[in-house]
Amino acid sequence: MTMHEIPVPPFHLAVPVDDLAVARRFYGETLDCSQGRSSDTWIDWNFRGHQLVTHLAPRNEPVHNPVDGHDVPVPHFGLVLSVPDFHSLAERLRAADTTFVIKPYLRFEGQPGEQWTMFLKDPSGNALEFKAFADSSQLFAV
């Protein structure tokens, strides 16, 4: 069974932001998410079939953990994409002059769990990771 055949319910995640107008431009325009319900203090987003909510709220300072020679920001969230979708999003982000925390690269090359990955921060400092596996059966590789 491939990753795309596994029925997965959509997740719901709420993240803090410090400016909803800036969040609207980033999630709506840069990441091309459609907007759902909203108020003066939050916005719902269609994050490729998942519900992401940006709430006006203070943030805590993140930490980093070493993974494959890079300092990975914690906490972070993101999506597992197809390889073509990963590269398309990477180009979209480059065109938007996005500053990457970790630029797109092939992680764990030649090892179990080989994957394309990239990290960036939204305008409020929330860390996002987007990744893609050439072999989706490696999603939970050991």
Coordinates of N, CA, C and O in Angstrom, one line a residue:
M1 N 0.9 -1.2 0.0 CA 0.0 0.0 0.0 C 0.9 1.2 0.0 O 1.8 1.3 0.8
T2 N 0.6 2.2 -0.9 CA 1.4 3.4 -0.9 C 0.8 4.4 0.0 O -0.3 4.3 0.5
M3 N 1.6 5.5 0.2 CA 1.2 6.6 1.1 C -0.1 7.2 0.6 O -1.0 7.5 1.4
H4 N -0.3 7.2 -0.7 CA -1.5 7.9 -1.3 C -2.7 6.9 -1.1 O -3.9 7.4 -1.4
E5 N -2.6 5.7 -0.8 CA -3.7 4.8 -0.7 C -4.1 4.7 0.8 O -5.1 4.1 1.1
I6 N -3.3 5.2 1.7 CA -3.7 5.1 3.1 C -4.7 6.2 3.5 O -4.4 7.4 3.3
P7 N -5.9 5.8 3.9 CA -6.9 6.8 4.2 C -6.4 7.6 5.5 O -6.2 7.0 6.5
V8 N -6.3 8.9 5.4 CA -5.8 9.7 6.5 C -6.8 10.8 6.7 O -7.1 11.6 5.7
P9 N -7.3 11.0 7.9 CA -8.2 12.1 8.1 C -7.4 13.4 8.1 O -6.2 13.4 8.4
P10 N -8.1 14.5 7.7 CA -7.3 15.8 7.7 C -7.0 16.2 9.1 O -7.7 15.9 10.1
F11 N -5.8 16.8 9.3 CA -5.4 17.3 10.6 C -5.9 18.7 10.8 O -6.2 19.4 9.8
H12 N -6.0 19.1 12.0 CA -6.3 20.5 12.4 C -5.1 21.0 13.2 O -4.7 20.3 14.2
L13 N -4.6 22.1 12.9 CA -3.5 22.7 13.6 C -3.7 24.2 13.7 O -4.0 24.9 12.7
A14 N -3.5 24.8 14.9 CA -3.6 26.2 15.1 C -2.2 26.7 15.5 O -1.6 26.1 16.3
V15 N -1.8 27.8 14.8 CA -0.5 28.4 15.0 C -0.6 29.9 15.4 O -1.5 30.5 14.9
P16 N 0.3 30.4 16.2 CA 0.3 31.8 16.5 C 0.9 32.6 15.4 O 1.8 32.2 14.8
V17 N 0.3 33.8 15.2 CA 0.8 34.8 14.2 C 0.7 36.2 14.9 O -0.1 36.4 15.8
D18 N 1.5 37.1 14.5 CA 1.5 38.4 15.1 C 0.8 39.5 14.2 O 0.7 40.6 14.6
D19 N 0.4 39.1 12.9 CA -0.2 40.0 12.0 C -1.0 39.2 11.0 O -0.5 38.5 10.2
L20 N -2.4 39.3 11.1 CA -3.2 38.6 10.2 C -3.1 39.0 8.7 O -3.2 38.2 7.9
A21 N -2.9 40.3 8.5 CA -2.8 40.7 7.1 C -1.5 40.1 6.4 O -1.6 39.6 5.3
V22 N -0.4 40.0 7.2 CA 0.8 39.4 6.7 C 0.6 37.9 6.5 O 1.0 37.3 5.5
A23 N -0.1 37.3 7.5 CA -0.4 35.9 7.4 C -1.3 35.6 6.2 O -1.1 34.6 5.4
R24 N -2.2 36.5 5.9 CA -3.1 36.3 4.7 C -2.3 36.3 3.4 O -2.5 35.5 2.5
R25 N -1.3 37.3 3.3 CA -0.5 37.3 2.1 C 0.3 36.0 2.0 O 0.5 35.5 0.9
F26 N 1.0 35.6 3.1 CA 1.9 34.5 3.0 C 1.1 33.2 2.7 O 1.4 32.5 1.8
Y27 N 0.1 32.9 3.6 CA -0.6 31.6 3.4 C -1.5 31.7 2.1 O -1.6 30.7 1.4
G28 N -2.2 32.8 1.9 CA -3.1 32.9 0.8 C -2.4 33.1 -0.6 O -2.8 32.5 -1.6
E29 N -1.3 33.9 -0.6 CA -0.7 34.2 -1.9 C 0.6 33.4 -2.1 O 0.7 32.7 -3.1
T30 N 1.5 33.4 -1.2 CA 2.8 32.7 -1.3 C 2.6 31.2 -1.4 O 3.1 30.5 -2.2
L31 N 1.8 30.7 -0.4 CA 1.6 29.2 -0.4 C 0.3 28.8 -1.1 O 0.1 27.6 -1.3
D32 N -0.5 29.7 -1.6 CA -1.6 29.5 -2.4 C -2.7 28.6 -1.7 O -3.3 27.8 -2.3
C33 N -2.9 28.9 -0.4 CA -3.9 28.2 0.3 C -5.2 29.0 0.2 O -5.2 30.3 0.3
S34 N -6.4 28.4 0.1 CA -7.6 29.1 0.1 C -8.1 29.4 1.5 O -7.8 28.6 2.4
Q35 N -8.7 30.6 1.6 CA -9.1 31.0 3.0 C -10.5 30.5 3.3 O -11.4 30.5 2.4
G36 N -10.7 30.1 4.5 CA -12.0 29.7 5.0 C -12.6 30.8 5.9 O -12.4 32.0 5.6
R37 N -13.3 30.3 6.9 CA -13.8 31.3 7.9 C -12.8 32.1 8.5 O -11.6 31.7 8.6
S38 N -13.2 33.3 9.1 CA -12.2 34.1 9.7 C -12.9 35.1 10.7 O -14.1 35.2 10.6
S39 N -12.1 35.7 11.5 CA -12.6 36.8 12.4 C -11.5 37.8 12.5 O -10.5 37.8 11.8
D40 N -11.7 38.7 13.5 CA -10.6 39.7 13.7 C -9.4 39.1 14.3 O -8.4 39.8 14.4
T41 N -9.5 37.9 14.8 CA -8.3 37.3 15.6 C -7.8 36.0 15.0 O -6.9 35.4 15.5
W42 N -8.5 35.4 13.9 CA -8.0 34.2 13.4 C -8.5 34.0 11.9 O -9.5 34.6 11.5
I43 N -7.8 33.1 11.2 CA -8.2 32.8 9.8 C -8.0 31.3 9.6 O -7.0 30.7 10.0
D44 N -9.0 30.6 9.1 CA -8.9 29.2 8.7 C -8.3 29.1 7.3 O -8.7 29.9 6.4
W45 N -7.5 28.1 7.0 CA -6.8 27.9 5.7 C -7.0 26.5 5.3 O -6.9 25.6 6.1
N46 N -7.2 26.3 4.0 CA -7.2 24.9 3.4 C -5.7 24.6 3.1 O -5.2 25.1 2.0
F47 N -5.1 23.9 3.9 CA -3.6 23.6 3.8 C -3.6 22.2 3.1 O -3.3 21.2 3.7
R48 N -3.9 22.2 1.8 CA -3.9 21.0 0.9 C -4.8 19.9 1.6 O -4.4 18.8 1.8
G49 N -6.0 20.3 1.9 CA -7.0 19.4 2.5 C -6.9 19.3 4.0 O -7.8 18.6 4.6
H50 N -6.1 20.0 4.7 CA -6.0 20.0 6.1 C -6.4 21.4 6.6 O -6.2 22.4 5.9
Q51 N -6.9 21.5 7.9 CA -7.3 22.7 8.4 C -6.2 23.4 9.2 O -5.8 22.8 10.3
L52 N -5.7 24.5 8.7 CA -4.7 25.2 9.5 C -5.3 26.5 9.9 O -6.0 27.2 9.0
V53 N -5.1 26.9 11.1 CA -5.7 28.2 11.6 C -4.6 29.1 12.1 O -3.8 28.6 12.9
T54 N -4.6 30.3 11.6 CA -3.6 31.3 12.1 C -4.4 32.2 13.1 O -5.4 32.8 12.8
H55 N -3.9 32.2 14.4 CA -4.5 32.9 15.5 C -3.5 34.1 15.9 O -2.3 33.8 16.0
L56 N -4.1 35.2 16.1 CA -3.2 36.3 16.7 C -2.9 35.9 18.2 O -3.8 35.6 19.0
A57 N -1.6 35.7 18.4 CA -1.2 35.2 19.8 C 0.3 35.4 19.9 O 1.1 35.4 18.9
P58 N 0.8 35.5 21.1 CA 2.3 35.6 21.3 C 2.9 34.3 21.1 O 2.3 33.2 21.2
R59 N 4.2 34.3 20.7 CA 4.9 33.1 20.4 C 6.0 32.8 21.4 O 6.5 33.7 22.1
N60 N 6.4 31.5 21.6 CA 7.5 31.2 22.4 C 8.7 31.0 21.6 O 8.6 30.9 20.4
E61 N 9.9 31.1 22.2 CA 11.1 31.0 21.4 C 11.3 29.5 21.0 O 11.3 28.6 21.9
P62 N 11.6 29.2 19.8 CA 11.9 27.8 19.3 C 13.3 27.4 19.7 O 14.1 28.1 20.0
V63 N 13.4 26.0 19.6 CA 14.8 25.4 19.8 C 15.1 24.7 18.5 O 14.3 24.7 17.5
H64 N 16.3 24.2 18.4 CA 16.8 23.5 17.2 C 17.4 22.1 17.6 O 18.0 22.0 18.6
N65 N 17.2 21.1 16.8 CA 17.8 19.8 16.9 C 18.6 19.4 15.7 O 18.1 19.7 14.6
P66 N 19.7 18.8 15.8 CA 20.5 18.4 14.7 C 19.9 17.2 14.0 O 19.6 16.2 14.6
V67 N 19.8 17.3 12.6 CA 19.3 16.2 11.8 C 20.1 16.3 10.5 O 20.0 17.4 9.8
D68 N 20.8 15.3 10.1 CA 21.5 15.2 8.9 C 22.4 16.4 8.6 O 22.4 17.0 7.5
G69 N 23.1 16.9 9.7 CA 24.0 18.0 9.5 C 23.4 19.4 9.5 O 24.0 20.4 9.2
H70 N 22.1 19.5 9.8 CA 21.3 20.8 9.8 C 20.7 21.0 11.1 O 20.3 20.0 11.8
D71 N 20.5 22.2 11.5 CA 19.8 22.6 12.7 C 18.3 22.7 12.4 O 17.9 23.7 11.8
V72 N 17.5 21.7 12.7 CA 16.1 21.7 12.4 C 15.3 22.4 13.5 O 15.4 22.1 14.7
P73 N 14.5 23.4 13.1 CA 13.7 24.2 14.1 C 12.6 23.3 14.7 O 11.9 22.6 14.0
V74 N 12.4 23.5 16.0 CA 11.4 22.8 16.8 C 10.7 23.8 17.6 O 11.3 24.6 18.3
P75 N 9.4 23.9 17.5 CA 8.4 23.1 16.7 C 8.4 23.5 15.3 O 8.8 24.6 14.9
H76 N 7.9 22.6 14.5 CA 7.6 22.9 13.1 C 6.5 22.0 12.6 O 6.2 21.0 13.2
F77 N 5.9 22.4 11.5 CA 4.9 21.6 10.8 C 5.0 21.7 9.3 O 5.8 22.5 8.9
G78 N 4.3 20.9 8.6 CA 4.4 21.0 7.1 C 3.6 19.8 6.5 O 2.7 19.2 7.1
L79 N 4.0 19.5 5.3 CA 3.3 18.5 4.5 C 4.3 17.6 3.8 O 5.4 18.1 3.4
V80 N 3.9 16.4 3.5 CA 4.6 15.5 2.7 C 4.0 15.6 1.3 O 2.8 15.3 1.1
L81 N 4.7 16.0 0.3 CA 4.3 16.2 -1.1 C 4.8 15.2 -2.0 O 5.7 14.4 -1.7
S82 N 4.3 15.2 -3.2 CA 4.9 14.4 -4.3 C 6.2 15.1 -4.7 O 6.4 16.3 -4.4
V83 N 7.1 14.4 -5.3 CA 8.4 15.0 -5.7 C 8.2 16.2 -6.7 O 8.7 17.3 -6.5
P84 N 7.3 16.0 -7.7 CA 7.1 17.2 -8.6 C 6.4 18.3 -7.8 O 6.8 19.5 -8.1
D85 N 5.5 18.1 -6.9 CA 4.9 19.2 -6.1 C 5.9 19.9 -5.2 O 5.9 21.1 -5.0
F86 N 6.8 19.1 -4.7 CA 7.9 19.6 -3.8 C 8.7 20.6 -4.6 O 8.9 21.8 -4.2
H87 N 9.2 20.2 -5.8 CA 10.0 21.1 -6.6 C 9.2 22.3 -7.1 O 9.8 23.4 -7.2
S88 N 8.0 22.1 -7.4 CA 7.1 23.2 -7.9 C 7.0 24.2 -6.7 O 7.1 25.5 -7.0
L89 N 6.7 23.8 -5.5 CA 6.6 24.7 -4.4 C 8.0 25.4 -4.1 O 8.0 26.6 -3.8
A90 N 9.1 24.6 -4.2 CA 10.4 25.2 -4.0 C 10.6 26.4 -5.0 O 11.1 27.4 -4.6
E91 N 10.2 26.2 -6.2 CA 10.4 27.2 -7.2 C 9.5 28.4 -6.9 O 9.9 29.6 -7.0
R92 N 8.3 28.1 -6.5 CA 7.3 29.2 -6.1 C 7.9 30.0 -4.9 O 7.8 31.3 -4.9
L93 N 8.5 29.3 -3.9 CA 9.1 30.0 -2.8 C 10.3 30.8 -3.2 O 10.5 32.0 -2.7
R94 N 11.1 30.3 -4.1 CA 12.3 31.0 -4.6 C 11.8 32.3 -5.3 O 12.4 33.4 -5.1
A95 N 10.8 32.2 -6.1 CA 10.3 33.3 -6.9 C 9.7 34.4 -6.0 O 9.7 35.6 -6.3
A96 N 9.3 34.0 -4.8 CA 8.8 34.9 -3.8 C 9.9 35.5 -2.9 O 9.6 36.1 -1.9
D97 N 11.1 35.2 -3.2 CA 12.3 35.6 -2.5 C 12.2 35.1 -1.0 O 12.6 35.9 -0.1
T98 N 11.7 33.9 -0.8 CA 11.7 33.3 0.5 C 13.1 33.1 1.1 O 13.9 32.6 0.4
T99 N 13.3 33.4 2.3 CA 14.5 33.0 3.0 C 14.3 31.7 3.6 O 13.4 31.5 4.5
F100 N 15.1 30.7 3.2 CA 15.0 29.4 3.8 C 15.8 29.2 5.0 O 16.9 29.7 5.1
V101 N 15.2 28.5 6.0 CA 16.0 28.1 7.2 C 17.0 27.0 6.8 O 18.1 27.0 7.1
I102 N 16.4 26.1 6.0 CA 17.2 25.0 5.3 C 16.8 24.9 3.9 O 15.6 24.7 3.6
K103 N 17.7 25.3 3.0 CA 17.3 25.3 1.6 C 16.9 23.9 1.1 O 17.4 22.9 1.6
P104 N 16.1 23.8 0.0 CA 15.7 22.5 -0.5 C 17.0 21.6 -0.8 O 17.9 22.1 -1.5
Y105 N 16.9 20.4 -0.3 CA 18.0 19.5 -0.6 C 17.6 18.1 -0.4 O 16.5 17.8 0.2
L106 N 18.4 17.1 -0.9 CA 18.0 15.7 -0.7 C 18.7 15.2 0.6 O 19.9 15.1 0.7
R107 N 17.8 14.8 1.6 CA 18.3 14.4 2.9 C 18.4 12.9 2.9 O 17.6 12.2 2.3
F108 N 19.3 12.4 3.7 CA 19.5 10.9 3.8 C 19.7 10.2 2.5 O 19.3 9.1 2.3
E109 N 20.5 10.9 1.6 CA 20.7 10.3 0.3 C 21.3 8.9 0.3 O 22.2 8.7 1.0
G110 N 20.6 8.0 -0.4 CA 21.1 6.6 -0.5 C 20.8 5.8 0.8 O 21.2 4.7 0.9
Q111 N 20.0 6.4 1.7 CA 19.7 5.7 3.0 C 18.2 5.4 3.1 O 17.4 6.1 2.3
P112 N 17.8 4.6 4.0 CA 16.3 4.5 4.2 C 15.7 5.8 4.6 O 16.3 6.6 5.3
G113 N 14.6 6.1 4.0 CA 13.9 7.4 4.3 C 14.5 8.6 3.5 O 14.2 9.7 3.8
E114 N 15.2 8.3 2.4 CA 15.7 9.4 1.5 C 14.5 10.3 1.2 O 13.5 9.8 0.8
Q115 N 14.8 11.6 1.3 CA 13.7 12.5 1.0 C 14.2 13.9 0.7 O 15.3 14.3 1.1
W116 N 13.5 14.6 -0.2 CA 13.7 16.0 -0.4 C 13.1 16.8 0.8 O 12.0 16.4 1.3
T117 N 13.8 17.8 1.3 CA 13.2 18.6 2.4 C 13.6 20.0 2.2 O 14.6 20.4 1.6
M118 N 12.8 20.9 2.8 CA 13.1 22.3 2.9 C 12.4 22.9 4.2 O 11.3 22.4 4.5
F119 N 13.0 23.8 4.8 CA 12.4 24.5 6.0 C 12.4 26.0 5.7 O 13.4 26.6 5.1
L120 N 11.3 26.6 6.1 CA 11.2 28.1 6.0 C 10.3 28.5 7.2 O 9.8 27.7 7.9
K121 N 10.3 29.8 7.4 CA 9.4 30.4 8.5 C 8.4 31.3 7.8 O 8.7 32.0 6.8
D122 N 7.2 31.2 8.4 CA 6.2 32.2 8.0 C 6.5 33.6 8.5 O 7.5 33.7 9.3
P123 N 5.8 34.6 8.1 CA 6.2 35.9 8.6 C 6.1 36.1 10.1 O 6.7 37.1 10.6
S124 N 5.5 35.2 10.8 CA 5.4 35.3 12.3 C 6.4 34.5 13.0 O 6.5 34.4 14.2
G125 N 7.3 33.8 12.2 CA 8.3 32.9 12.7 C 8.0 31.5 13.0 O 8.8 30.7 13.5
N126 N 6.8 31.0 12.5 CA 6.4 29.6 12.6 C 7.2 28.8 11.6 O 7.2 29.2 10.4
A127 N 7.9 27.8 12.0 CA 8.7 27.0 11.1 C 7.9 26.0 10.4 O 7.0 25.3 11.0
L128 N 8.1 25.9 9.1 CA 7.4 24.9 8.2 C 8.4 24.0 7.5 O 9.5 24.5 7.1
E129 N 8.1 22.7 7.4 CA 8.9 21.8 6.6 C 8.0 21.2 5.5 O 6.9 20.8 5.8
F130 N 8.5 21.2 4.3 CA 7.9 20.5 3.2 C 8.9 19.4 2.8 O 10.1 19.7 2.7
K131 N 8.4 18.2 2.6 CA 9.2 17.1 2.2 C 8.6 16.2 1.1 O 7.4 16.3 0.9
A132 N 9.4 15.4 0.4 CA 8.9 14.5 -0.6 C 9.8 13.3 -0.6 O 11.0 13.4 -0.6
F133 N 9.1 12.1 -0.8 CA 9.8 10.8 -0.9 C 9.7 10.3 -2.3 O 8.5 10.2 -2.8
A134 N 10.8 9.9 -2.9 CA 10.7 9.2 -4.2 C 9.9 7.9 -4.0 O 9.2 7.5 -4.9
D135 N 10.1 7.3 -2.9 CA 9.5 6.0 -2.5 C 8.6 6.3 -1.3 O 9.2 6.3 -0.2
S136 N 7.3 6.4 -1.5 CA 6.4 6.8 -0.4 C 6.4 5.8 0.7 O 6.0 6.1 1.8
S137 N 6.8 4.5 0.4 CA 6.8 3.5 1.4 C 7.9 3.8 2.5 O 7.9 3.1 3.5
Q138 N 8.7 4.7 2.2 CA 9.8 5.1 3.1 C 9.4 6.1 4.2 O 10.2 6.6 4.9
L139 N 8.1 6.6 4.1 CA 7.7 7.6 5.0 C 8.0 7.3 6.5 O 8.4 8.2 7.2
F140 N 7.9 6.0 6.9 CA 8.1 5.6 8.3 C 9.3 4.7 8.3 O 9.4 3.8 9.2
A141 N 10.3 4.9 7.5 CA 11.5 4.1 7.4 C 12.2 4.0 8.8 O 12.2 5.0 9.5
V142 N 12.9 2.9 9.0 CA 13.7 2.7 10.3 C 15.1 2.5 9.9 O 15.5 2.2 8.8

